[in-house]
Amino acid sequence: MKQEEVNFAKSDAFNLTMIPSAFARKLRTCVIFQLFRFLVINIKMLVVVSKSH
Amino acid sequence: MARLIVMGGGVSGHTAATFAKKWLGSEHEVVVVTPNSQWNWIPSNIWVGVGQMTKEDVVFPLAPVYEKAGIDYRQAKAVSIHPEGKADSDKPYITIEYTGQGKAGQTEEITYDYLINATGPKLNFDATPGLGDGNGQLGEHTVSVCTADHAMHANLELKQIFEKAKTQKQKILVGTGHGMCTCQGAAFEYIFNIEHEAKKAGVRDNLEIKWISNESFLGDFGMGGLHMKVGGYVVSSKLFAESLFAERDVPWLIGAHVNKVEAGKVHYELLDGTTGEEEFDFAMLIPPFAGVGLKAYDKAGEDITGKLFAPNGFMKVDADYSGKPYEEWKASDWPRTYQNPDYKNIFAAGIAFAPPHLISKPMTSVNGTPINPTPPRTGMPAGIIGKAVAHSVCDLIKEGENAHLHEASMAEMGAACVASAGKGVFDGTAAAMTVYPVVPDFEKYPGTGRDTDYTFGEIGLAGHWIKHILHHMFIYKAKLNPGWTLIPE
């Protein structure tokens, strides 16, 4: 069984949701990808901040 | 010379006082009344609670900052408001009781021309038997991360649990300690930081970590949840919250009103009316919030607290308090100027203003117990409201009573929020989110109530970096260091 699929079997509630794949989890802490996301998130937040003042 | 008194020195009060002093200059007087000697960046308390920061990292002394700014700082708690003055004077005033500055216990009257109530919440631990100690403080059975001192204590208790977990199973319970709590976000951050630290300590396998909250669905956060565009879909925050809990092996108990806490055990009632118990070795339960208990009196000394304040102790402002049913709620129910309707020189900002109603759909158990999150008014909205109110007061002082009042409706402003799920420069993660607007407007945005172009969320290391940067940025700003006004609220 793939590691990311183990928790599906632990409860009915877990079984009915989505769990990220190993690839998706890796991207979360991949420094190069996250540097890009850092820029994107900051731009999005600045837009919301500017609309709120 | 006019005098503005700001009651409270938290995010909203500090923002209001510092901007007001900057705009008013030395021609007018700004007084801050707060019982605390230190300013606390509360969002980082969760890192103190897992030993990743110290108390000194999240607080700094207020006195030197206010001295630098030219603000008259009184370390005292506000006791009462007298908006009509007293028998021999029409000048409105407040009474305060000192908690420091060598005058602890002494009382004093301070007159004002304008008053901003930014007193924040009372942590109402005693609303749940056993959660408090009966004297309004945190009880002995659970811990809290609401203050820096609470978080330090939580960390000490947590370390003991981690030590025990090296040889035996331990159970951790985190969430809300009453059916009418808000601030689920802090509990959310704390539970995932505990989980992250447990993995690092090599004790995760011996820890059962469980969530208990008053939300009717995971991801409600007191805002009725939010919808985001992801992978070509518009999806509810419920799906993403459940996904994170399942991924990290954290089961949940939701729609729960914790009605009693004992040593190692909580008693709860669920929305379906069933009751139950949950045992724990370590529990962090957020208390419900209430107003700080300010009283108000008219010129004759008659109690008019009910005129200025809602029954929950928060101050009435320009909101619709008619108590209409959920189906008739509108974005326009929410306040715009935060001016008290009866006394035009009084404003309330941040948590201190009384919301017109919930944001989440109201829920009641089949036994009639209300179980729903109350509206969050912390962080970015608190800062923006504090600044808008300060702007209004400054204009009233400089231009007269017909000056335009500045507006900051939570139904027209967005909020950026970063919820930590574990601290670490290269292995940390956080959910970075924005919502626009905070209070959904179903007339303007039918369907989700929000603009999905500006409402998003994602979890990753970038979010952690942002939360860490915000920690330093907002403490820098609050210390009024050079360029502080350039950092947005």
XYZ file of C-alpha atoms in Angstrom:
542
model
C 0.000 0.000 0.000
C 1.227 3.499 -0.782
C 2.064 5.482 2.338
C -0.377 8.280 1.536
C -3.252 5.790 1.352
C -2.737 4.271 4.822
C -4.825 6.858 6.697
C -7.912 6.284 4.528
C -8.485 3.046 6.385
C -8.236 4.563 9.861
C -11.776 5.950 10.043
C -14.905 6.526 7.985
C -14.351 10.266 8.217
C -10.813 9.947 6.849
C -12.083 7.615 4.139
C -14.467 10.241 2.780
C -11.984 13.049 2.285
C -8.911 13.611 0.122
C -5.320 13.019 1.186
C -2.415 14.512 -0.734
C -0.143 12.235 -2.711
C 3.557 11.903 -1.971
C 4.252 14.273 -4.872
C 1.882 16.940 -3.519
C 3.464 16.626 -0.072
C 6.940 16.921 -1.533
C 5.988 20.126 -3.307
C 4.910 21.630 0.014
C 8.480 21.678 1.272
C 10.334 21.878 -2.070
C 12.351 25.072 -1.585
C 12.465 26.082 -5.260
C 8.731 25.533 -5.787
C 7.917 27.248 -2.493
C 10.034 30.287 -3.387
C 7.798 30.685 -6.434
C 4.655 30.176 -4.296
C 6.040 32.704 -1.778
C 6.003 35.343 -4.503
C 2.551 34.363 -5.735
C 0.986 34.281 -2.243
C 2.544 37.623 -1.320
C 1.179 39.252 -4.455
C -2.284 37.811 -3.778
C -2.186 38.983 -0.161
C -1.020 42.467 -1.133
C -3.933 42.743 -3.561
C -6.414 41.793 -0.809
C -4.706 44.153 1.660
C -4.848 47.016 -0.845
C -8.558 46.366 -1.485
C -9.224 46.470 2.278
C -7.695 49.835 3.183
C -6.375 70.848 23.213
C -8.575 67.774 22.861
C -7.991 64.515 24.701
C -8.513 61.095 23.145
C -8.505 58.113 25.470
C -7.885 54.680 23.994
C -8.888 51.867 26.326
C -6.823 48.814 25.432
C -3.345 48.358 23.984
C -3.731 45.270 21.829
C -3.640 45.114 18.032
C -6.602 47.459 17.557
C -5.985 49.835 20.465
C -2.258 50.144 19.812
C -2.905 50.813 16.129
C -5.554 53.429 16.938
C -3.451 55.186 19.580
C -0.228 55.317 17.597
C -1.852 56.551 14.386
C -3.971 59.081 16.292
C -0.864 60.506 17.969
C 0.962 60.667 14.660
C -1.924 62.513 13.007
C -2.795 64.770 15.960
C 0.754 65.715 16.870
C 1.532 67.587 20.072
C -1.499 69.875 19.772
C -3.755 67.203 21.214
C -3.421 64.518 23.839
C -3.651 60.751 23.398
C -3.985 58.605 26.516
C -3.734 54.807 26.468
C -5.230 52.862 29.352
C -4.240 49.209 29.387
C -3.669 46.847 32.314
C -0.726 45.231 30.550
C 2.862 46.394 30.759
C 3.824 44.459 27.634
C 2.548 44.225 24.078
C 2.061 40.666 22.871
C 2.105 39.465 19.259
C -0.567 36.876 20.017
C -0.367 34.917 16.724
C 3.086 33.652 17.732
C 1.933 32.390 21.149
C 1.322 28.984 19.601
C 5.068 28.718 18.938
C 5.749 29.563 22.593
C 3.304 26.790 23.459
C 5.456 24.198 21.704
C 8.796 25.588 22.844
C 9.807 27.013 19.487
C 9.816 30.584 20.782
C 10.273 32.144 24.202
C 7.961 34.626 25.873
C 10.573 37.317 25.234
C 10.292 36.638 21.501
C 6.604 37.602 21.434
C 6.361 40.522 23.882
C 7.998 43.906 24.440
C 7.484 46.631 27.069
C 4.947 49.306 26.141
C 6.215 52.191 28.283
C 9.296 53.131 26.190
C 7.305 52.922 22.960
C 4.581 55.239 24.253
C 7.166 57.578 25.730
C 8.861 57.815 22.328
C 5.512 58.473 20.656
C 4.431 61.105 23.180
C 1.448 59.051 24.318
C 0.287 59.301 27.935
C 0.397 55.664 29.076
C -1.561 54.502 32.103
C -1.009 50.907 33.161
C -4.499 50.468 34.473
C -7.749 48.744 33.706
C -10.748 50.799 32.687
C -13.585 50.312 35.163
C -16.463 52.551 34.065
C -17.540 55.075 31.450
C -19.464 58.231 32.372
C -20.398 59.665 28.966
C -22.539 62.487 30.407
C -20.109 63.537 33.116
C -21.423 63.891 36.659
C -23.684 66.156 38.667
C -21.285 69.106 38.803
C -19.676 68.687 35.370
C -20.788 67.848 31.834
C -17.317 66.627 30.920
C -17.379 62.890 30.121
C -14.850 60.754 31.936
C -13.769 57.213 32.645
C -12.613 55.681 35.890
C -9.515 53.517 35.924
C -7.787 51.277 38.435
C -4.018 51.069 38.184
C -2.314 47.697 37.844
C 1.251 48.992 37.770
C 3.490 52.069 37.564
C 3.791 51.930 41.376
C 0.118 52.789 41.806
C -1.510 49.341 41.742
C -4.993 49.421 43.211
C -5.340 53.225 43.043
C -8.313 54.614 41.148
C -8.521 57.769 39.074
C -10.959 59.692 36.885
C -9.774 60.867 33.452
C -11.906 63.194 31.358
C -12.049 62.797 27.591
C -13.269 64.486 24.450
C -13.202 61.250 22.448
C -13.059 57.666 23.631
C -12.058 54.528 21.747
C -12.954 51.249 23.412
C -10.453 48.637 22.237
C -10.414 46.574 25.387
C -10.451 43.244 23.567
C -12.039 40.197 25.174
C -12.302 38.773 28.624
C -11.125 35.166 28.420
C -14.286 33.721 29.916
C -12.868 30.452 31.289
C -15.550 30.254 33.968
C -18.291 29.905 31.330
C -17.476 26.186 31.402
C -17.284 24.540 34.840
C -13.783 23.241 35.365
C -12.261 25.180 32.463
C -11.781 28.148 34.785
C -10.725 28.302 38.419
C -13.925 30.014 39.559
C -12.144 33.356 39.803
C -12.010 34.107 36.115
C -8.623 32.531 35.517
C -7.513 29.387 33.719
C -8.337 26.252 35.694
C -5.975 23.465 36.673
C -7.159 20.762 34.266
C -6.311 22.279 30.893
C -3.838 24.710 29.349
C -4.270 27.731 27.083
C -2.225 29.648 24.506
C -4.266 32.856 24.730
C -1.520 34.784 26.519
C 2.255 34.460 26.447
C 2.282 33.277 30.076
C -0.396 30.682 29.323
C 1.631 29.487 26.342
C 4.789 29.111 28.446
C 2.845 27.009 30.927
C 1.366 24.952 28.075
C 4.843 24.211 26.765
C 6.047 22.967 30.156
C 3.043 20.633 30.418
C 3.479 19.469 26.834
C 7.125 18.606 27.383
C 6.081 16.311 30.263
C 3.599 14.575 27.968
C 6.288 14.106 25.313
C 8.575 12.623 27.981
C 5.884 10.173 29.093
C 5.108 9.325 25.472
C 8.572 7.857 25.106
C 7.369 4.848 27.092
C 3.557 4.909 27.140
C 0.510 6.027 25.182
C -0.691 9.570 25.831
C -3.785 11.409 24.600
C -3.875 15.059 23.581
C -7.109 16.983 23.104
C -7.137 20.415 21.466
C -9.995 22.689 20.429
C -12.714 24.835 21.961
C -13.900 24.706 25.560
C -17.479 25.908 25.041
C -20.212 25.915 22.414
C -19.899 29.663 21.776
C -16.148 29.984 21.279
C -14.353 31.837 18.542
C -10.623 31.739 17.636
C -10.673 28.155 16.329
C -7.697 29.192 14.206
C -5.383 29.357 17.232
C -6.407 25.864 18.309
C -5.995 24.660 14.713
C -2.451 26.017 14.648
C -1.622 24.573 18.041
C -2.785 21.038 17.316
C -0.746 20.800 14.115
C 2.311 22.349 15.734
C 2.051 19.734 18.492
C 1.765 17.023 15.855
C 4.798 18.426 14.016
C 6.886 18.632 17.194
C 5.812 15.121 18.250
C 7.178 13.754 14.979
C 10.444 15.618 15.477
C 10.671 14.258 19.038
C 10.036 10.714 17.813
C 6.955 10.224 20.022
C 4.141 10.595 17.472
C 3.355 6.872 17.458
C 2.567 6.959 21.173
C 0.367 10.044 20.937
C -3.329 10.065 20.124
C -4.092 13.629 19.084
C -7.764 14.610 18.775
C -9.647 17.769 17.808
C -12.839 18.913 19.525
C -14.671 22.041 18.408
C -17.979 23.854 18.239
C -17.819 24.190 14.450
C -20.589 22.393 12.616
C -18.018 21.450 9.963
C -14.242 21.455 9.885
C -12.906 24.615 8.265
C -15.761 26.855 9.449
C -13.395 29.025 11.555
C -16.320 31.192 12.672
C -16.646 32.616 9.162
C -19.033 30.029 7.790
C -16.044 28.493 6.012
C -14.833 29.787 2.681
C -14.742 28.650 -0.904
C -11.573 28.627 -2.969
C -10.641 27.999 -6.587
C -8.353 24.975 -6.724
C -7.485 22.801 -9.709
C -10.313 24.170 -11.794
C -12.894 23.646 -9.042
C -14.458 25.994 -6.511
C -14.360 23.995 -3.281
C -15.250 24.455 0.371
C -12.638 24.888 3.089
C -14.296 21.828 4.685
C -12.638 19.565 2.167
C -9.200 21.056 2.722
C -9.471 21.082 6.514
C -10.635 17.455 6.584
C -7.836 16.541 4.215
C -5.193 18.010 6.523
C -6.665 16.285 9.586
C -6.789 12.942 7.767
C -3.262 13.352 6.386
C -1.862 14.092 9.849
C -3.968 11.350 11.495
C -5.934 13.717 13.727
C -9.536 12.544 14.237
C -12.159 15.196 14.961
C -15.235 15.710 17.094
C -17.251 18.685 15.854
C -20.514 20.414 16.748
C -19.447 19.940 20.369
C -20.313 22.104 23.350
C -17.895 21.273 26.149
C -20.043 21.735 29.254
C -17.753 20.443 31.994
C -14.056 19.816 32.488
C -12.621 17.514 35.119
C -9.145 16.160 35.730
C -8.346 14.203 32.572
C -11.864 14.329 31.161
C -14.246 16.672 29.305
C -18.005 16.270 29.081
C -19.725 17.480 25.945
C -23.038 17.756 24.138
C -23.270 17.406 20.365
C -25.604 19.090 17.883
C -27.638 15.887 17.620
C -28.309 16.118 21.365
C -26.155 13.196 22.389
C -23.718 13.634 25.232
C -20.361 12.062 25.814
C -16.997 12.188 27.519
C -13.498 12.445 26.152
C -10.483 11.570 28.254
C -7.136 13.287 27.909
C -3.668 13.495 29.374
C -3.134 17.010 27.991
C -5.789 19.426 26.749
C -5.655 22.915 25.306
C -9.165 24.312 25.056
C -9.856 27.886 23.916
C -12.297 29.699 26.244
C -15.275 31.715 24.985
C -14.843 35.485 24.814
C -16.945 38.116 26.577
C -16.671 41.862 27.065
C -14.272 42.926 29.811
C -17.105 43.954 32.116
C -17.011 47.743 31.768
C -19.882 49.569 33.446
C -21.512 52.808 32.270
C -23.338 55.491 34.252
C -25.331 58.574 33.283
C -25.067 62.048 34.762
C -27.273 61.099 37.707
C -25.176 58.017 38.422
C -27.789 55.595 37.103
C -26.466 52.409 35.517
C -26.708 52.653 31.697
C -24.460 49.689 30.931
C -27.265 48.072 28.918
C -27.506 51.205 26.760
C -23.829 51.179 25.764
C -23.174 47.465 25.750
C -24.784 44.333 24.345
C -25.615 41.556 26.852
C -22.314 39.824 26.031
C -20.430 42.903 27.245
C -19.289 44.146 23.847
C -20.000 47.765 22.896
C -22.887 48.708 20.627
C -21.877 50.556 17.488
C -23.539 51.410 14.159
C -24.679 47.839 13.463
C -28.136 46.322 13.070
C -28.899 44.693 16.417
C -32.552 43.955 15.646
C -31.961 40.224 16.032
C -33.539 39.264 12.723
C -33.490 35.622 11.601
C -30.601 34.062 9.663
C -32.512 34.140 6.379
C -32.670 37.955 6.578
C -29.042 38.602 7.480
C -27.285 41.070 5.199
C -23.779 42.381 4.805
C -25.173 45.829 5.594
C -26.009 44.662 9.134
C -22.326 45.017 9.954
C -20.952 48.304 11.320
C -19.119 50.758 9.082
C -17.869 53.550 11.371
C -17.903 51.817 14.813
C -19.432 54.944 16.369
C -21.758 54.415 19.327
C -25.282 55.399 18.286
C -26.065 57.257 21.532
C -22.761 58.928 22.309
C -21.112 60.179 19.129
C -17.716 60.728 20.769
C -17.398 57.035 21.673
C -16.137 54.384 19.270
C -15.321 50.689 19.649
C -12.643 48.823 17.689
C -11.424 45.272 17.302
C -12.961 42.568 19.464
C -14.579 45.200 21.717
C -17.416 46.045 19.293
C -20.581 43.976 19.435
C -21.146 42.084 16.175
C -24.753 42.219 14.942
C -24.957 38.453 14.714
C -22.910 35.387 13.899
C -21.175 34.924 10.555
C -21.530 31.129 10.597
C -25.005 29.669 10.241
C -26.552 29.522 13.733
C -26.842 26.015 15.119
C -28.679 24.701 18.144
C -28.622 21.184 19.521
C -31.891 19.286 19.700
C -31.808 20.096 23.439
C -31.793 23.812 22.633
C -28.108 24.456 23.392
C -26.548 26.961 20.974
C -23.418 25.417 19.488
C -21.765 27.662 16.957
C -18.590 29.651 16.499
C -18.871 33.366 17.226
C -17.433 35.874 14.742
C -13.653 36.395 14.681
C -12.578 40.062 14.822
C -8.877 39.637 15.404
C -5.730 40.319 13.404
C -5.967 42.263 10.185
C -9.606 43.426 10.610
C -8.836 44.604 14.170
C -5.891 46.659 12.911
C -7.803 48.147 9.974
C -10.781 49.035 12.176
C -8.482 50.614 14.779
C -6.826 52.765 12.126
C -10.161 53.817 10.556
C -11.594 54.780 13.935
C -8.461 56.769 14.802
C -8.772 58.550 11.452
C -12.387 59.453 12.185
C -11.568 60.802 15.637
C -8.676 62.870 14.289
C -10.928 64.377 11.624
C -13.618 65.114 14.225
C -11.055 66.884 16.403
C -9.520 68.865 13.554
C -12.551 69.577 11.371
C -15.405 69.580 13.852
C -18.355 67.328 14.547
C -19.523 67.273 10.923
C -16.311 65.686 9.666
C -16.609 62.649 7.439
C -16.279 59.374 9.338
C -13.990 56.725 7.906
C -15.462 53.316 7.180
C -14.104 49.798 7.589
C -16.943 47.327 7.278
C -15.946 43.691 7.712
C -18.401 42.988 4.904
C -16.282 45.106 2.560
C -12.759 44.289 3.717
C -10.685 41.209 3.153
C -8.310 39.485 5.495
C -5.067 37.640 5.050
C -4.472 34.848 7.514
C -1.554 32.471 7.935
C -2.184 29.400 10.096
C 0.954 27.535 11.092
C 0.934 23.762 10.793
C 4.496 23.276 12.019
C 7.584 25.447 12.481
C 10.833 24.946 10.599
C 12.861 26.888 8.025
C 12.874 23.948 5.613
C 10.257 21.535 7.005
C 7.669 23.964 8.367
C 4.265 24.440 6.760
C 1.404 26.877 7.125
C -1.952 27.425 5.483
C -1.844 30.837 3.824
C -5.346 32.156 3.201
C -7.129 35.274 2.112
C -10.862 35.911 2.280
C -12.684 38.727 0.564
C -14.816 39.941 2.193
C -14.536 38.639 5.773
C -18.314 38.719 6.216
C -19.943 37.076 3.206
C -22.149 39.261 1.029
C -24.639 36.992 -0.702
C -26.271 39.899 -2.538
C -23.017 40.905 -4.202
C -21.574 37.392 -4.521
C -24.498 34.965 -4.807
C -23.456 31.391 -4.128
C -20.376 31.537 -1.939
C -20.868 35.044 -0.533
C -17.295 35.945 -1.394
C -15.202 36.921 -4.403
C -13.410 33.691 -5.351
C -10.818 35.697 -7.310
C -9.559 37.068 -3.994
C -10.369 34.154 -1.689
C -7.753 31.429 -1.737
C -5.754 29.118 0.452
C -2.823 26.760 0.170
C -0.530 24.957 2.537
C 3.223 24.845 2.281
C 6.617 26.077 3.379
C 5.992 29.474 1.759
C 3.142 30.038 4.214
C 5.483 29.307 7.106
C 8.043 31.782 5.793
C 5.309 34.410 5.511
C 4.096 33.790 9.078
C 7.655 34.082 10.374
C 8.258 37.295 8.432
C 4.943 38.727 9.663
C 6.010 37.969 13.248
C 9.086 40.200 12.906
C 7.346 42.782 10.711
C 4.434 43.427 13.060
C 6.602 43.581 16.176
C 8.845 46.045 14.297
C 5.766 48.094 13.387
C 4.303 47.976 16.905
C 7.610 49.265 18.307
C 7.193 52.284 16.011
C 10.571 51.718 14.416
C 11.494 53.817 11.343
C 9.033 53.332 8.492
C 6.378 51.695 10.725
C 3.525 53.441 8.960
C 4.526 51.816 5.646
C 3.679 48.345 6.988
C -0.014 47.704 6.387
C -2.257 46.432 9.154
